[in-house]
Amino acid sequence: MITVENLTKSYTGAAAPVHALRDVNVEVPAGALFGVVGPAGSGKSTLARCIALQEKPDRGVVRLDGLSTAGLEGRRLREVRRQVAVLDAQPVLHAERTVAGNVAVPLEQLGVEGPQRRSRVGRLLDLAGLTQRAALRPSELTPGQRRRVALARSLAAAPAVLLADDPTGGIAAEESGGVLTVLDRARAELGVTVLLTTQDGATVRRVCDGVGLLDNGRLVEQGTVLELLADPSSRIARSLLPAIDTPRSQSAGYDRSADVVLIGFAAVGALLPEASARFDVELATIGGGLTRVGDTPVARFRIGVNGTQADTALAWIADRGAHVVQPKEGPKSVVAA
């Protein structure tokens, strides 16, 4: 478990101090895959470095499995640091070594003997989907494959925590999924607690259990991804859900219109058609779209409803777990979200 309490960090700037973190509090359960999102300069990398014990905060404390790291020094600090692996945003591989040789570096530094070292490297290459490329050099790999090598190397010493700073940065979209799969497998198969930082909402949707939003050094939202997506006021939800861009004229042809968030197979697949049949209303999707959070389908639709029981139908949809937001002044007040 990672617990961050009132973490504050500033740097000396040219004109004034730069406040990278401002009283940040966050808790990542053991075995979770937690994402920290935010724009460039919001403090994501600084938070990762503080948790990795690479930098000391001005104030506050980082606890790892309940252990306060605030006063650690010398040998004890080095021991705890070995439990926290870091995948840098721009990892560097040894060009003269093979893929297997790169993954083995941390084990060689720890003095792990040959048979045990080779077994561990083999398992990590399998985890990263690189077994068939074990004898290749980094120059013979794609950018996504090189990132997976660096990820396997970061897991070599069996850390309890992995901090992945922008793990898909600079990688083509078709290769990003492979990197995220390795992170998910590290959590599921090795029991590693993973904290990743990213500006990319698709990364959070694909693999994260929980998420926090950093803005100007402050953690302004945090929670499970699905809980936040179900909250109409959530900034994270607005950035992760499909956008709605519906002209007012398109909504004006309906007795009622509303924005609806549906989570789960049953809600996405059946709730709206059942409401239409149950209350004898015409119900049309006039905006929005469908996405996935992990394996869970999530939809945000703007719907138009015609019929004498339009209000009742919308209330029934809301009663069954959907989040329904209706305009205050009728259909013509609907604007693009």
PDB file of N, CA, C and O in Angstrom, residues 208-244:
ATOM      1  N   CYS A 208      -6.571   1.115 -15.304  1.00  0.00           N
ATOM      2  CA  CYS A 208      -6.514   1.600 -13.920  1.00  0.00           C
ATOM      3  C   CYS A 208      -7.757   1.241 -13.112  1.00  0.00           C
ATOM      4  O   CYS A 208      -8.881   1.338 -13.602  1.00  0.00           O
ATOM      5  N   ASP A 209      -7.528   0.842 -11.848  1.00  0.00           N
ATOM      6  CA  ASP A 209      -8.630   0.641 -10.900  1.00  0.00           C
ATOM      7  C   ASP A 209      -9.065   1.983 -10.323  1.00  0.00           C
ATOM      8  O   ASP A 209     -10.243   2.287 -10.220  1.00  0.00           O
ATOM      9  N   GLY A 210      -8.066   2.763  -9.893  1.00  0.00           N
ATOM     10  CA  GLY A 210      -8.325   4.060  -9.284  1.00  0.00           C
ATOM     11  C   GLY A 210      -7.581   5.140 -10.027  1.00  0.00           C
ATOM     12  O   GLY A 210      -6.664   4.874 -10.809  1.00  0.00           O
ATOM     13  N   VAL A 211      -7.966   6.390  -9.773  1.00  0.00           N
ATOM     14  CA  VAL A 211      -7.357   7.506 -10.487  1.00  0.00           C
ATOM     15  C   VAL A 211      -7.429   8.758  -9.624  1.00  0.00           C
ATOM     16  O   VAL A 211      -8.360   8.939  -8.832  1.00  0.00           O
ATOM     17  N   GLY A 212      -6.427   9.598  -9.739  1.00  0.00           N
ATOM     18  CA  GLY A 212      -6.416  10.905  -9.098  1.00  0.00           C
ATOM     19  C   GLY A 212      -6.060  11.964 -10.116  1.00  0.00           C
ATOM     20  O   GLY A 212      -5.262  11.719 -11.027  1.00  0.00           O
ATOM     21  N   LEU A 213      -6.651  13.134  -9.974  1.00  0.00           N
ATOM     22  CA  LEU A 213      -6.396  14.248 -10.893  1.00  0.00           C
ATOM     23  C   LEU A 213      -5.560  15.308 -10.189  1.00  0.00           C
ATOM     24  O   LEU A 213      -5.978  15.864  -9.165  1.00  0.00           O
ATOM     25  N   LEU A 214      -4.369  15.554 -10.726  1.00  0.00           N
ATOM     26  CA  LEU A 214      -3.507  16.623 -10.229  1.00  0.00           C
ATOM     27  C   LEU A 214      -3.700  17.861 -11.095  1.00  0.00           C
ATOM     28  O   LEU A 214      -3.697  17.775 -12.323  1.00  0.00           O
ATOM     29  N   ASP A 215      -3.843  19.001 -10.450  1.00  0.00           N
ATOM     30  CA  ASP A 215      -3.972  20.266 -11.163  1.00  0.00           C
ATOM     31  C   ASP A 215      -3.198  21.319 -10.389  1.00  0.00           C
ATOM     32  O   ASP A 215      -3.523  21.620  -9.234  1.00  0.00           O
ATOM     33  N   ASN A 216      -2.160  21.841 -11.000  1.00  0.00           N
ATOM     34  CA  ASN A 216      -1.344  22.873 -10.364  1.00  0.00           C
ATOM     35  C   ASN A 216      -0.833  22.427  -8.991  1.00  0.00           C
ATOM     36  O   ASN A 216      -0.832  23.195  -8.028  1.00  0.00           O
ATOM     37  N   GLY A 217      -0.409  21.165  -8.922  1.00  0.00           N
ATOM     38  CA  GLY A 217       0.177  20.648  -7.699  1.00  0.00           C
ATOM     39  C   GLY A 217      -0.806  20.157  -6.659  1.00  0.00           C
ATOM     40  O   GLY A 217      -0.394  19.641  -5.616  1.00  0.00           O
ATOM     41  N   ARG A 218      -2.110  20.292  -6.908  1.00  0.00           N
ATOM     42  CA  ARG A 218      -3.122  19.850  -5.947  1.00  0.00           C
ATOM     43  C   ARG A 218      -3.869  18.643  -6.500  1.00  0.00           C
ATOM     44  O   ARG A 218      -4.230  18.612  -7.685  1.00  0.00           O
ATOM     45  N   LEU A 219      -4.123  17.674  -5.627  1.00  0.00           N
ATOM     46  CA  LEU A 219      -4.936  16.536  -6.021  1.00  0.00           C
ATOM     47  C   LEU A 219      -6.396  16.927  -5.821  1.00  0.00           C
ATOM     48  O   LEU A 219      -6.901  16.966  -4.699  1.00  0.00           O
ATOM     49  N   VAL A 220      -7.085  17.220  -6.916  1.00  0.00           N
ATOM     50  CA  VAL A 220      -8.421  17.796  -6.828  1.00  0.00           C
ATOM     51  C   VAL A 220      -9.528  16.751  -6.879  1.00  0.00           C
ATOM     52  O   VAL A 220     -10.670  17.045  -6.512  1.00  0.00           O
ATOM     53  N   GLU A 221      -9.212  15.537  -7.340  1.00  0.00           N
ATOM     54  CA  GLU A 221     -10.175  14.439  -7.345  1.00  0.00           C
ATOM     55  C   GLU A 221      -9.432  13.122  -7.212  1.00  0.00           C
ATOM     56  O   GLU A 221      -8.317  12.986  -7.705  1.00  0.00           O
ATOM     57  N   GLN A 222     -10.074  12.146  -6.576  1.00  0.00           N
ATOM     58  CA  GLN A 222      -9.544  10.797  -6.590  1.00  0.00           C
ATOM     59  C   GLN A 222     -10.659   9.821  -6.237  1.00  0.00           C
ATOM     60  O   GLN A 222     -11.643  10.174  -5.589  1.00  0.00           O
ATOM     61  N   GLY A 223     -10.517   8.601  -6.685  1.00  0.00           N
ATOM     62  CA  GLY A 223     -11.501   7.564  -6.413  1.00  0.00           C
ATOM     63  C   GLY A 223     -11.332   6.442  -7.405  1.00  0.00           C
ATOM     64  O   GLY A 223     -10.389   6.434  -8.212  1.00  0.00           O
ATOM     65  N   THR A 224     -12.235   5.461  -7.367  1.00  0.00           N
ATOM     66  CA  THR A 224     -12.187   4.418  -8.385  1.00  0.00           C
ATOM     67  C   THR A 224     -12.669   5.016  -9.702  1.00  0.00           C
ATOM     68  O   THR A 224     -13.487   5.950  -9.727  1.00  0.00           O
ATOM     69  N   VAL A 225     -12.186   4.461 -10.793  1.00  0.00           N
ATOM     70  CA  VAL A 225     -12.535   5.011 -12.103  1.00  0.00           C
ATOM     71  C   VAL A 225     -14.041   4.928 -12.342  1.00  0.00           C
ATOM     72  O   VAL A 225     -14.667   5.902 -12.766  1.00  0.00           O
ATOM     73  N   LEU A 226     -14.637   3.794 -12.042  1.00  0.00           N
ATOM     74  CA  LEU A 226     -16.069   3.629 -12.315  1.00  0.00           C
ATOM     75  C   LEU A 226     -16.918   4.541 -11.438  1.00  0.00           C
ATOM     76  O   LEU A 226     -17.935   5.077 -11.883  1.00  0.00           O
ATOM     77  N   GLU A 227     -16.522   4.738 -10.180  1.00  0.00           N
ATOM     78  CA  GLU A 227     -17.277   5.646  -9.309  1.00  0.00           C
ATOM     79  C   GLU A 227     -17.232   7.074  -9.843  1.00  0.00           C
ATOM     80  O   GLU A 227     -18.247   7.782  -9.841  1.00  0.00           O
ATOM     81  N   LEU A 228     -16.069   7.507 -10.291  1.00  0.00           N
ATOM     82  CA  LEU A 228     -15.947   8.873 -10.793  1.00  0.00           C
ATOM     83  C   LEU A 228     -16.691   9.053 -12.109  1.00  0.00           C
ATOM     84  O   LEU A 228     -17.284  10.109 -12.349  1.00  0.00           O
ATOM     85  N   LEU A 229     -16.698   8.033 -12.960  1.00  0.00           N
ATOM     86  CA  LEU A 229     -17.428   8.142 -14.220  1.00  0.00           C
ATOM     87  C   LEU A 229     -18.931   8.273 -13.981  1.00  0.00           C
ATOM     88  O   LEU A 229     -19.644   8.841 -14.803  1.00  0.00           O
ATOM     89  N   ALA A 230     -19.389   7.752 -12.863  1.00  0.00           N
ATOM     90  CA  ALA A 230     -20.809   7.839 -12.551  1.00  0.00           C
ATOM     91  C   ALA A 230     -21.193   9.159 -11.886  1.00  0.00           C
ATOM     92  O   ALA A 230     -22.362   9.385 -11.598  1.00  0.00           O
ATOM     93  N   ASP A 231     -20.222  10.037 -11.664  1.00  0.00           N
ATOM     94  CA  ASP A 231     -20.465  11.319 -10.996  1.00  0.00           C
ATOM     95  C   ASP A 231     -20.511  12.427 -12.048  1.00  0.00           C
ATOM     96  O   ASP A 231     -19.484  12.772 -12.632  1.00  0.00           O
ATOM     97  N   PRO A 232     -21.679  12.991 -12.304  1.00  0.00           N
ATOM     98  CA  PRO A 232     -21.783  14.014 -13.349  1.00  0.00           C
ATOM     99  C   PRO A 232     -20.910  15.241 -13.105  1.00  0.00           C
ATOM    100  O   PRO A 232     -20.560  15.956 -14.050  1.00  0.00           O
ATOM    101  N   SER A 233     -20.549  15.505 -11.856  1.00  0.00           N
ATOM    102  CA  SER A 233     -19.738  16.689 -11.561  1.00  0.00           C
ATOM    103  C   SER A 233     -18.244  16.432 -11.666  1.00  0.00           C
ATOM    104  O   SER A 233     -17.433  17.355 -11.523  1.00  0.00           O
ATOM    105  N   SER A 234     -17.831  15.200 -11.927  1.00  0.00           N
ATOM    106  CA  SER A 234     -16.419  14.842 -11.920  1.00  0.00           C
ATOM    107  C   SER A 234     -15.683  15.370 -13.151  1.00  0.00           C
ATOM    108  O   SER A 234     -16.097  15.146 -14.286  1.00  0.00           O
ATOM    109  N   ARG A 235     -14.572  16.052 -12.916  1.00  0.00           N
ATOM    110  CA  ARG A 235     -13.728  16.508 -14.025  1.00  0.00           C
ATOM    111  C   ARG A 235     -13.090  15.323 -14.733  1.00  0.00           C
ATOM    112  O   ARG A 235     -12.900  15.337 -15.954  1.00  0.00           O
ATOM    113  N   ILE A 236     -12.718  14.301 -13.961  1.00  0.00           N
ATOM    114  CA  ILE A 236     -12.148  13.103 -14.575  1.00  0.00           C
ATOM    115  C   ILE A 236     -13.164  12.455 -15.504  1.00  0.00           C
ATOM    116  O   ILE A 236     -12.834  12.051 -16.623  1.00  0.00           O
ATOM    117  N   ALA A 237     -14.409  12.374 -15.062  1.00  0.00           N
ATOM    118  CA  ALA A 237     -15.450  11.782 -15.904  1.00  0.00           C
ATOM    119  C   ALA A 237     -15.589  12.545 -17.212  1.00  0.00           C
ATOM    120  O   ALA A 237     -15.702  11.943 -18.289  1.00  0.00           O
ATOM    121  N   ARG A 238     -15.581  13.859 -17.136  1.00  0.00           N
ATOM    122  CA  ARG A 238     -15.736  14.654 -18.359  1.00  0.00           C
ATOM    123  C   ARG A 238     -14.608  14.406 -19.343  1.00  0.00           C
ATOM    124  O   ARG A 238     -14.807  14.493 -20.556  1.00  0.00           O
ATOM    125  N   SER A 239     -13.412  14.117 -18.816  1.00  0.00           N
ATOM    126  CA  SER A 239     -12.283  13.889 -19.716  1.00  0.00           C
ATOM    127  C   SER A 239     -12.224  12.462 -20.242  1.00  0.00           C
ATOM    128  O   SER A 239     -11.663  12.219 -21.315  1.00  0.00           O
ATOM    129  N   LEU A 240     -12.813  11.498 -19.518  1.00  0.00           N
ATOM    130  CA  LEU A 240     -12.728  10.099 -19.911  1.00  0.00           C
ATOM    131  C   LEU A 240     -13.930   9.616 -20.705  1.00  0.00           C
ATOM    132  O   LEU A 240     -13.813   8.699 -21.513  1.00  0.00           O
ATOM    133  N   LEU A 241     -15.094  10.214 -20.467  1.00  0.00           N
ATOM    134  CA  LEU A 241     -16.298   9.764 -21.165  1.00  0.00           C
ATOM    135  C   LEU A 241     -16.335  10.288 -22.599  1.00  0.00           C
ATOM    136  O   LEU A 241     -15.723  11.322 -22.906  1.00  0.00           O
ATOM    137  N   PRO A 242     -17.050   9.594 -23.478  1.00  0.00           N
ATOM    138  CA  PRO A 242     -17.202  10.094 -24.856  1.00  0.00           C
ATOM    139  C   PRO A 242     -17.807  11.495 -24.864  1.00  0.00           C
ATOM    140  O   PRO A 242     -18.699  11.805 -24.062  1.00  0.00           O
ATOM    141  N   ALA A 243     -17.313  12.335 -25.750  1.00  0.00           N
ATOM    142  CA  ALA A 243     -17.817  13.707 -25.855  1.00  0.00           C
ATOM    143  C   ALA A 243     -19.205  13.720 -26.485  1.00  0.00           C
ATOM    144  O   ALA A 243     -19.566  12.833 -27.260  1.00  0.00           O
ATOM    145  N   ILE A 244     -19.970  14.749 -26.130  1.00  0.00           N
ATOM    146  CA  ILE A 244     -21.292  14.958 -26.734  1.00  0.00           C
ATOM    147  C   ILE A 244     -21.262  16.274 -27.489  1.00  0.00           C
ATOM    148  O   ILE A 244     -20.895  17.309 -26.940  1.00  0.00           O
TER     149      ILE A 244
END
